[in-house]
CSV table of C-alpha atoms and ligand atoms in Angstrom, one decimal:
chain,number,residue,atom,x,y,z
E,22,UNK,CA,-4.4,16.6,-30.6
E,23,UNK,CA,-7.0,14.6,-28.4
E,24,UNK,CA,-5.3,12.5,-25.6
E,25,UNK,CA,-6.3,9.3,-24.1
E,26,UNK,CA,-4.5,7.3,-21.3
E,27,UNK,CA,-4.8,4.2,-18.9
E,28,UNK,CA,-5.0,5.2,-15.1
E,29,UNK,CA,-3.8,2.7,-12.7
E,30,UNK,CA,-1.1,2.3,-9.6
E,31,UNK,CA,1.2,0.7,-10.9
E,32,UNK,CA,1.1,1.1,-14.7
E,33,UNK,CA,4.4,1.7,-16.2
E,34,UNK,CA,4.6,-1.9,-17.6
E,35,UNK,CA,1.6,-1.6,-19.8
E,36,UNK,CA,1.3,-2.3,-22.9
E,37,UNK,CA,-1.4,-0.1,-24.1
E,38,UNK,CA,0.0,3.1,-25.1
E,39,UNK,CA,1.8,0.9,-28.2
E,40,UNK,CA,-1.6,-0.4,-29.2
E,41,UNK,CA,-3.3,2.4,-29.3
E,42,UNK,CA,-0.4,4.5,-30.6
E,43,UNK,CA,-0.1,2.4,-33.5
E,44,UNK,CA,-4.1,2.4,-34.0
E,45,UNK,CA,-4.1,6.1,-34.3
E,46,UNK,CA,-1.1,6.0,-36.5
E,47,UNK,CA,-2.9,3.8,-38.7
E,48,UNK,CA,-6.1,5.7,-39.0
E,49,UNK,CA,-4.7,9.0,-39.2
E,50,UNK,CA,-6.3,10.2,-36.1
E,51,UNK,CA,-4.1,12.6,-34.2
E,52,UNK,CA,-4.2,11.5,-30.9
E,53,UNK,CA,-2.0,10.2,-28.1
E,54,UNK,CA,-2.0,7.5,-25.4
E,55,UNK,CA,-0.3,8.4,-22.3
E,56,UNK,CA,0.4,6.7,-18.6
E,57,UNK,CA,-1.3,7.7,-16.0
E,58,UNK,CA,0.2,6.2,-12.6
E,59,UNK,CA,-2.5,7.9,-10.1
E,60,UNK,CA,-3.1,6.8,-6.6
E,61,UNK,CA,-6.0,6.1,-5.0
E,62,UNK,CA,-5.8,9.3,-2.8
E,63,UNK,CA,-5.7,11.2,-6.5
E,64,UNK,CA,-8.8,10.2,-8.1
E,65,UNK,CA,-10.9,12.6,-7.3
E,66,UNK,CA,-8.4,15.7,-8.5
E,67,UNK,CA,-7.5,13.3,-11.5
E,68,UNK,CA,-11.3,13.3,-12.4
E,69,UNK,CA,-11.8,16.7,-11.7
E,70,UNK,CA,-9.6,18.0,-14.5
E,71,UNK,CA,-10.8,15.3,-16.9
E,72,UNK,CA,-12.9,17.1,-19.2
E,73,UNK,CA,-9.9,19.8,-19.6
E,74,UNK,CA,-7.6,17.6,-21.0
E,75,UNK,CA,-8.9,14.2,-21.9
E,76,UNK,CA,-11.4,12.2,-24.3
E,77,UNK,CA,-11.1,8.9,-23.0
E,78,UNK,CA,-9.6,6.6,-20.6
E,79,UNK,CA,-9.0,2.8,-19.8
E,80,UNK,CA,-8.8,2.3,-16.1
E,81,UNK,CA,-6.7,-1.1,-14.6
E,82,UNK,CA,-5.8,-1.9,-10.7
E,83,UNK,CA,-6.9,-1.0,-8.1
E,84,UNK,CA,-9.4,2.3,-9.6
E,85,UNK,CA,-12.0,-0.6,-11.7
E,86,UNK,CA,-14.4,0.3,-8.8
E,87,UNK,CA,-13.6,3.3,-7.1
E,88,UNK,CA,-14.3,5.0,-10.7
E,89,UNK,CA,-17.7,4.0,-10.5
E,90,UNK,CA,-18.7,7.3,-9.2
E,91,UNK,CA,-16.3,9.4,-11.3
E,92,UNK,CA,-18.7,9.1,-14.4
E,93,UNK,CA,-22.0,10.3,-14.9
E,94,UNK,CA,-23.3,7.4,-16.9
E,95,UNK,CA,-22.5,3.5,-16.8
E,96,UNK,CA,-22.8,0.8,-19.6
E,97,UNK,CA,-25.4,-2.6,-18.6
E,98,UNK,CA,-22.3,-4.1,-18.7
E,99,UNK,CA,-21.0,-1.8,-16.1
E,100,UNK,CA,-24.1,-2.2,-14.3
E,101,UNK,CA,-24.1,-5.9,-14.3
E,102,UNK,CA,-20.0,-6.6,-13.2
E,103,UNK,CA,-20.0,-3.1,-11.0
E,104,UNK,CA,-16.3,-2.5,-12.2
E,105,UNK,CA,-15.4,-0.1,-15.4
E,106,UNK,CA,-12.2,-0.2,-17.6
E,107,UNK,CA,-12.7,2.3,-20.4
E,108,UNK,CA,-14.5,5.7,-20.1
E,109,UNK,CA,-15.7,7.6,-22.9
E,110,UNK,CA,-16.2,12.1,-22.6
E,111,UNK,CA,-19.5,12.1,-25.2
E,112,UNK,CA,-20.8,15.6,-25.6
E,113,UNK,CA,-19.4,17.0,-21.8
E,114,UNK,CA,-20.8,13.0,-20.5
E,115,UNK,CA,-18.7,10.9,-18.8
E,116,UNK,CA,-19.8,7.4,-19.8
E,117,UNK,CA,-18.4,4.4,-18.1
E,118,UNK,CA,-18.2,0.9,-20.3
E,119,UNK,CA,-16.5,-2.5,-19.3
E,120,UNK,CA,-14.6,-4.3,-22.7
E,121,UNK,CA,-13.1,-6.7,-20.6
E,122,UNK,CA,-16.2,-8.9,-21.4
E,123,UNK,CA,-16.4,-8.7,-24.9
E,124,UNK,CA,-12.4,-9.0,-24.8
E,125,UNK,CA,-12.9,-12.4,-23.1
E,126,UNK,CA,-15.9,-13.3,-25.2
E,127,UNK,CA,-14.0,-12.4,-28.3
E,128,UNK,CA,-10.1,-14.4,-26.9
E,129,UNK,CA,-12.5,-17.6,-25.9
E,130,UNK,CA,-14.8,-17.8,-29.2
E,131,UNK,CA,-12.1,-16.7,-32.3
E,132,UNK,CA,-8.9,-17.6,-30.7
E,133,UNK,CA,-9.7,-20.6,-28.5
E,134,UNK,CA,-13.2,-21.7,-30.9
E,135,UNK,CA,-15.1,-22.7,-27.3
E,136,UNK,CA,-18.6,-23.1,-27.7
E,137,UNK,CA,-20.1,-22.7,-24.5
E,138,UNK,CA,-23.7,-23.0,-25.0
E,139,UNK,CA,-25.0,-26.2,-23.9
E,140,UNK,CA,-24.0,-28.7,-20.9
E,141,UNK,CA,-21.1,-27.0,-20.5
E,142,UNK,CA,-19.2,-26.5,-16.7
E,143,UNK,CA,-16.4,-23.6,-16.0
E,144,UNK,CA,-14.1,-23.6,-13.5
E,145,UNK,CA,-12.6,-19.9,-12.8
E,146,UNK,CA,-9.4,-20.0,-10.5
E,147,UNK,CA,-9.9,-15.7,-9.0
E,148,UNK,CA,-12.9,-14.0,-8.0
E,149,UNK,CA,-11.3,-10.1,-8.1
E,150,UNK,CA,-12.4,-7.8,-11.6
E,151,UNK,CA,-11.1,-9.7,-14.3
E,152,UNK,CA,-12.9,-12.7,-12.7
E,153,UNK,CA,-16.2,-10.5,-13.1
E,154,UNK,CA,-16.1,-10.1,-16.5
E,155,UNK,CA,-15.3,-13.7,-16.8
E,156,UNK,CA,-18.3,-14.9,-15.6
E,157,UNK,CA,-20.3,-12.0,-17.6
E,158,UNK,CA,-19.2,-13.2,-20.2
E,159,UNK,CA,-19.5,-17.3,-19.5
E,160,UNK,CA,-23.4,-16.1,-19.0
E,161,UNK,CA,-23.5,-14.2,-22.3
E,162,UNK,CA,-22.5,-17.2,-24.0
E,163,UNK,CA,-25.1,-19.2,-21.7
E,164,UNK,CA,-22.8,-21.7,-19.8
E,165,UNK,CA,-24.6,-24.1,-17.9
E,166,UNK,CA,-22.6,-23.9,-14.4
E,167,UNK,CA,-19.5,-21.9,-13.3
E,168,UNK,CA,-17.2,-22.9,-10.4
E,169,UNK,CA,-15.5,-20.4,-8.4
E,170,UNK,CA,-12.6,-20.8,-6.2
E,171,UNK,CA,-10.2,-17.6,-4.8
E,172,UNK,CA,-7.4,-17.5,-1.8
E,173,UNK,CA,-10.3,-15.5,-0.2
E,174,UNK,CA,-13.1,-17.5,0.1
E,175,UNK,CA,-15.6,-14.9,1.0
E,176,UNK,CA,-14.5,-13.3,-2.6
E,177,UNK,CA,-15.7,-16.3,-4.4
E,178,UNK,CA,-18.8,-16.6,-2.4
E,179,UNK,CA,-19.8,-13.1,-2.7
E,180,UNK,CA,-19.2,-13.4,-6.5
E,181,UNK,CA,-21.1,-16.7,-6.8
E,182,UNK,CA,-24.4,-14.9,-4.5
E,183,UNK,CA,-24.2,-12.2,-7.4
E,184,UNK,CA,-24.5,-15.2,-10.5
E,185,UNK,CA,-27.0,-16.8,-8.9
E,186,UNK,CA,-29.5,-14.0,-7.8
E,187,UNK,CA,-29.0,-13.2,-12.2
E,188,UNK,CA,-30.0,-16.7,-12.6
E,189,UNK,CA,-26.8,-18.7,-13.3
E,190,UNK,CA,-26.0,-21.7,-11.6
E,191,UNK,CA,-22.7,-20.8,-9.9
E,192,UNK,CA,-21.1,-22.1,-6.6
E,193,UNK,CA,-18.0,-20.9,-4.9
E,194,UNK,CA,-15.7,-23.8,-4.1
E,195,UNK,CA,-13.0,-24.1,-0.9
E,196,UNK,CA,-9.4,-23.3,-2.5
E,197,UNK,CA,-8.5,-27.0,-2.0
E,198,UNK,CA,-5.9,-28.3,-4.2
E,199,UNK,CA,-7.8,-32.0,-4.6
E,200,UNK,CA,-11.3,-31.1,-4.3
E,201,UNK,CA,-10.3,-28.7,-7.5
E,202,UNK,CA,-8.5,-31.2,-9.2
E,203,UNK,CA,-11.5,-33.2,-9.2
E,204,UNK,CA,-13.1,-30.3,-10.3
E,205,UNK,CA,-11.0,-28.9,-13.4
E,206,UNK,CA,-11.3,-33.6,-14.4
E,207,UNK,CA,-14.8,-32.6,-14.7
E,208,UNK,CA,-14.8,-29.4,-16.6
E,209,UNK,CA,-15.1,-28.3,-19.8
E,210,UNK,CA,-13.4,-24.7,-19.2
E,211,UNK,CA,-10.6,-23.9,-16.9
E,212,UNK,CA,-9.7,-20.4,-16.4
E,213,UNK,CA,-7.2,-18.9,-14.6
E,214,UNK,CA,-7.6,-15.4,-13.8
E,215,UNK,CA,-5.6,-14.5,-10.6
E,216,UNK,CA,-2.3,-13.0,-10.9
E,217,UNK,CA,-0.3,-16.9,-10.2
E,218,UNK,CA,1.5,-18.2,-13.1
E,219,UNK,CA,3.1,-14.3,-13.8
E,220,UNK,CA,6.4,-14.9,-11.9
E,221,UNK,CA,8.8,-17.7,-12.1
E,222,UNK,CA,8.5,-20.5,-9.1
E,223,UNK,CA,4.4,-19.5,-8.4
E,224,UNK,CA,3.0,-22.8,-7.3
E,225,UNK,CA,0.7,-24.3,-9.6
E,226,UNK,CA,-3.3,-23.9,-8.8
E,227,UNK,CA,-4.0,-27.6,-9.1
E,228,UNK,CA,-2.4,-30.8,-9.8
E,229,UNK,CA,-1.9,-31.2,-13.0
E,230,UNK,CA,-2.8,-34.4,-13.7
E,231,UNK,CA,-6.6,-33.3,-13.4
E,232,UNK,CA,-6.4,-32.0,-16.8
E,233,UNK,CA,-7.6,-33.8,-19.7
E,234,UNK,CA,-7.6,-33.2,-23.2
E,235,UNK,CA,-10.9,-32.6,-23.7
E,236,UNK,CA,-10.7,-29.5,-21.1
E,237,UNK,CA,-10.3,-26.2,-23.1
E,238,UNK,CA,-8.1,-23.7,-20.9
E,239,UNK,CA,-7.7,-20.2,-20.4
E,240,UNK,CA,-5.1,-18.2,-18.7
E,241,UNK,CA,-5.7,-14.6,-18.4
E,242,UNK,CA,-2.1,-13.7,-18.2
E,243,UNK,CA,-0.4,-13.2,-21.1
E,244,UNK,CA,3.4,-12.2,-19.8
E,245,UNK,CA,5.3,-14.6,-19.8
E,246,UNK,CA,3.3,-15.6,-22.9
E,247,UNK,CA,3.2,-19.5,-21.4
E,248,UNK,CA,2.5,-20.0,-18.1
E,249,UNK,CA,3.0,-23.5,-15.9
E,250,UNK,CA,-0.9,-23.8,-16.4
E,251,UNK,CA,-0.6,-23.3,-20.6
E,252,UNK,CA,2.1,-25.4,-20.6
E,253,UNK,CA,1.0,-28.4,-18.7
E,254,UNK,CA,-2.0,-28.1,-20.6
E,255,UNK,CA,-0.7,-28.2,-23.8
E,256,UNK,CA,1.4,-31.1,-22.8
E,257,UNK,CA,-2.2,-33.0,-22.0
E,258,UNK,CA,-3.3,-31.7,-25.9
E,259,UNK,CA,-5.9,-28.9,-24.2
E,260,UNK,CA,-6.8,-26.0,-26.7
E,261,UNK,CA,-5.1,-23.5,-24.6
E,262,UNK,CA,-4.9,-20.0,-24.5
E,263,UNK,CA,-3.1,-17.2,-23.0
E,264,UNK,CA,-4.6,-13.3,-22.2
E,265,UNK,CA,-3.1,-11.4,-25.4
E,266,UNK,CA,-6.1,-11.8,-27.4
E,267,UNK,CA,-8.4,-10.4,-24.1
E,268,UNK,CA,-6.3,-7.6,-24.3
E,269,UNK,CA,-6.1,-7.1,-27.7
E,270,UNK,CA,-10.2,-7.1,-28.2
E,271,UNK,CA,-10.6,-5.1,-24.7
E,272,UNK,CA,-8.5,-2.7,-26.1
E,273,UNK,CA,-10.0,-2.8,-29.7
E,274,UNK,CA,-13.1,-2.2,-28.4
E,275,UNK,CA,-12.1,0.7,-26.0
E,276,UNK,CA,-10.7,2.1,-29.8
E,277,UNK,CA,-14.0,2.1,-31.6
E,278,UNK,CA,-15.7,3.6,-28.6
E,279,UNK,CA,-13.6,6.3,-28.3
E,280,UNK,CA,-13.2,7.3,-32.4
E,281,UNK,CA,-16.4,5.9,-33.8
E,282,UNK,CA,-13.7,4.2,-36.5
E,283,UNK,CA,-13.0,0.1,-36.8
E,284,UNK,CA,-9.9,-0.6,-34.8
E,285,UNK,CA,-6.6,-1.9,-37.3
E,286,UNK,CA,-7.2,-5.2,-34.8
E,287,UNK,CA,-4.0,-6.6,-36.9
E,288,UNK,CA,-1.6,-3.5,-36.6
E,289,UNK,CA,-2.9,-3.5,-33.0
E,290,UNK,CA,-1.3,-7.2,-32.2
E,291,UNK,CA,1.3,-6.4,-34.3
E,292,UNK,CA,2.2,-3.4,-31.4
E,293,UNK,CA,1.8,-5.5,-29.1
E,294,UNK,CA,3.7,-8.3,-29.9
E,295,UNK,CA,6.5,-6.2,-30.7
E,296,UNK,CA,5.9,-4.6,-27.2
E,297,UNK,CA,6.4,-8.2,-25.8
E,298,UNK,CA,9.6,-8.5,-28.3
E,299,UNK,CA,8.1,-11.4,-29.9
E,300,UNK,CA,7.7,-10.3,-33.1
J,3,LIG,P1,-7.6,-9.0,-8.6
J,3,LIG,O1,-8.7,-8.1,-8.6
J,3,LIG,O2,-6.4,-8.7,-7.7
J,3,LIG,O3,-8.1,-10.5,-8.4
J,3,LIG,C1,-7.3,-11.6,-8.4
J,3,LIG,C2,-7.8,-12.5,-7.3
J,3,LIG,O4,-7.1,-13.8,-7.3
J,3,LIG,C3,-7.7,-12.0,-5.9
J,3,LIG,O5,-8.9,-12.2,-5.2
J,3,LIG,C4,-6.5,-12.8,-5.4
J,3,LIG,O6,-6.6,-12.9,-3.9
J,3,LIG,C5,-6.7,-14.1,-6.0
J,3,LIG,N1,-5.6,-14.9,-6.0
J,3,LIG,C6,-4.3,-14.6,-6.1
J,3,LIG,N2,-3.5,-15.7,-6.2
J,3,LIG,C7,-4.3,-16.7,-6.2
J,3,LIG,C8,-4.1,-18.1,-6.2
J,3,LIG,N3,-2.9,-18.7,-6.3
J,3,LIG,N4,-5.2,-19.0,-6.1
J,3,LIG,C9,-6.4,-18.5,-6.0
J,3,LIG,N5,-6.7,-17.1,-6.0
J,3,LIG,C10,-5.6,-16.3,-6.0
J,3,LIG,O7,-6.9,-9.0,-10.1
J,3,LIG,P2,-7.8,-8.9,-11.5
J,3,LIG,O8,-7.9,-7.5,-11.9
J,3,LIG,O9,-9.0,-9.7,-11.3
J,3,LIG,O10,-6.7,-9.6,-12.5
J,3,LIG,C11,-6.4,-11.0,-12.3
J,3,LIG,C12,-5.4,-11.4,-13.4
J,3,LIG,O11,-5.9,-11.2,-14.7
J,3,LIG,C13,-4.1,-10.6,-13.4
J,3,LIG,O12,-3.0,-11.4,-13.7
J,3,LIG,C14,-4.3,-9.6,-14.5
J,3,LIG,O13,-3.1,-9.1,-15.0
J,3,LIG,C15,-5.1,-10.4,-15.5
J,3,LIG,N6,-5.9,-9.6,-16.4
J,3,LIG,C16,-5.7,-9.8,-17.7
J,3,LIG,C17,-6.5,-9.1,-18.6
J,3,LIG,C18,-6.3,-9.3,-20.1
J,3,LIG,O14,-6.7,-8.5,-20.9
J,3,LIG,N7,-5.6,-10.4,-20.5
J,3,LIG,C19,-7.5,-8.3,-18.2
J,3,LIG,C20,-7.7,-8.1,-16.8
J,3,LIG,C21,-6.9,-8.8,-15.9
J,3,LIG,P3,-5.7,-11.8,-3.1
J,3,LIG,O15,-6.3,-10.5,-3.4
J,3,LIG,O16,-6.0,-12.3,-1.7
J,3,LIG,O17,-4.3,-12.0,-3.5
């Protein structure tokens, strides 16, 4: 039996092990996915028994970086964001890849149907990881500008630095509630990846009268399934969507690395929205 796992601090909430549970079911492949609740002072001793016991990871808050030097080979994704999610043991290798992107890339194209290509301006409300592969993937799918706006300004700015020396035309923006509004009225995407929205009375990130229908918008979060942004969005007639499908095709593509076989994508939701008891 091969095991697999998601290391993190905190992780007991996630949802992963009844994805990738049900995906082995499915496919026959005897295999488990476990929790991993390691703290930062552990990595190293949690890495150095790796190859005993495991064939793959995902990796979540706060180890996306610190893992870096934990593996002995990184994806161009990897390269290009500097923070890991999944790692793959390939003949005694440790190889380090990042699905976040193509989960994004693969929520914003089939779920949402954005087409970014062209004259198109993103606004991204965070600037930690999942912001990283954000913007990775905005630039795969050739985005004209990006907007970037954290609590910590310095965040954004250093993220913004990073686009722009790989040729995108990105600017960090002062978290100020009207400047942004003005913002988010001018964009074409609005995504929210900071952890606001998850818990009941967080303030909303900008007025939301900025929003018009026009504006496609994205919330990483996907518990509670509607956030305060989603909602007020729909209310304006936005395409909106919330961060299942992200980590339904991060998670389907961490699958396929791992076993070589085509992730059951459907049984996999299915897990998941079960999971979330909304099935
Ligand atoms: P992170 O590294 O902690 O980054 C979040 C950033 O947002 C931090 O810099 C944080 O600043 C900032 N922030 C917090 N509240 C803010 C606010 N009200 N306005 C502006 N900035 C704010 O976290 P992450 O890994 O990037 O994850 C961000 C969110 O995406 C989380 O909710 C996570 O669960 C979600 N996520 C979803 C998926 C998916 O598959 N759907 C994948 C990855 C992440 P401080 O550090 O100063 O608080």
């Amino acid at each position: 039996m091969k095991t697999y796992g998601l290391i993190g601090y905190p992780v007991k909430h996630s949802l992963s092990p009844a994805m990738h549970n049900a995906a082995f079911k499915r496919c026959g492949i005897e295999a488990e996915y476990k929790l991993f609740e390691v703290e930062p002072e552990r990595l190293r001793e949690f890495f150095s028994h790796f190859r005993e016991s495991l064939s793959g990871i995902n990796v979540t808050i706060p180890h996306k970086e610190a893992t870096l030097e934990y593996v002995d080979n990184r994806s161009e994704a990897v390269e290009e964001i500097g923070a890991l999610n999944t790692v793959v043991l390939e003949n005694d290798v440790l190889v380090g890849h990042n699905t976040d992107v193509t989960g994004f890339i693969g929520a914003l194209v089939d779920d949402l149907g954005f087409e970014a290509a062209g004259a198109k301006r993103a606004v991204i409300f965070g600037a930690g990881g999942a912001s990283r592969a954000v913007a990775a993937g905005l630039k795969r799918l050739e985005i004209k500008e990006i907007f970037l706006t954290d609590i910590d300004g310095e965040k954004a700015a250093v993220l913004a630095e990073g686009l722009i020396k790989q040729g995108l035309a990105a600017a960090a923006i002062e978290f100020d509630k009207r400047a942004l509004g003005e913002l988010v009225y001018s964009a074409d995407l609005v995504v929210n990846a900071t952890p606001c929205g998850m818990k009941a009375g967080d303030p909303p990130l900008f007025d939301p009268k900025y929003l018009k229908k026009e504006t496609s918008v994205f919330d990483l979060i996907y518990n509670p399934a509607e956030t305060p942004l989603i909602r007020d969005a729909r209310k304006v007639g936005c395409s909106a969507s919330n961060g299942l499908g992200m980590l339904l095709y991060q998670g389907a593509e961490a699958f396929e690395l791992w076993t070589g076989e085509k992730a059951p994508v459907d049984i996999m939701k299915e897990a998941l929205l079960k999971a979330l008891g909304r099935s």
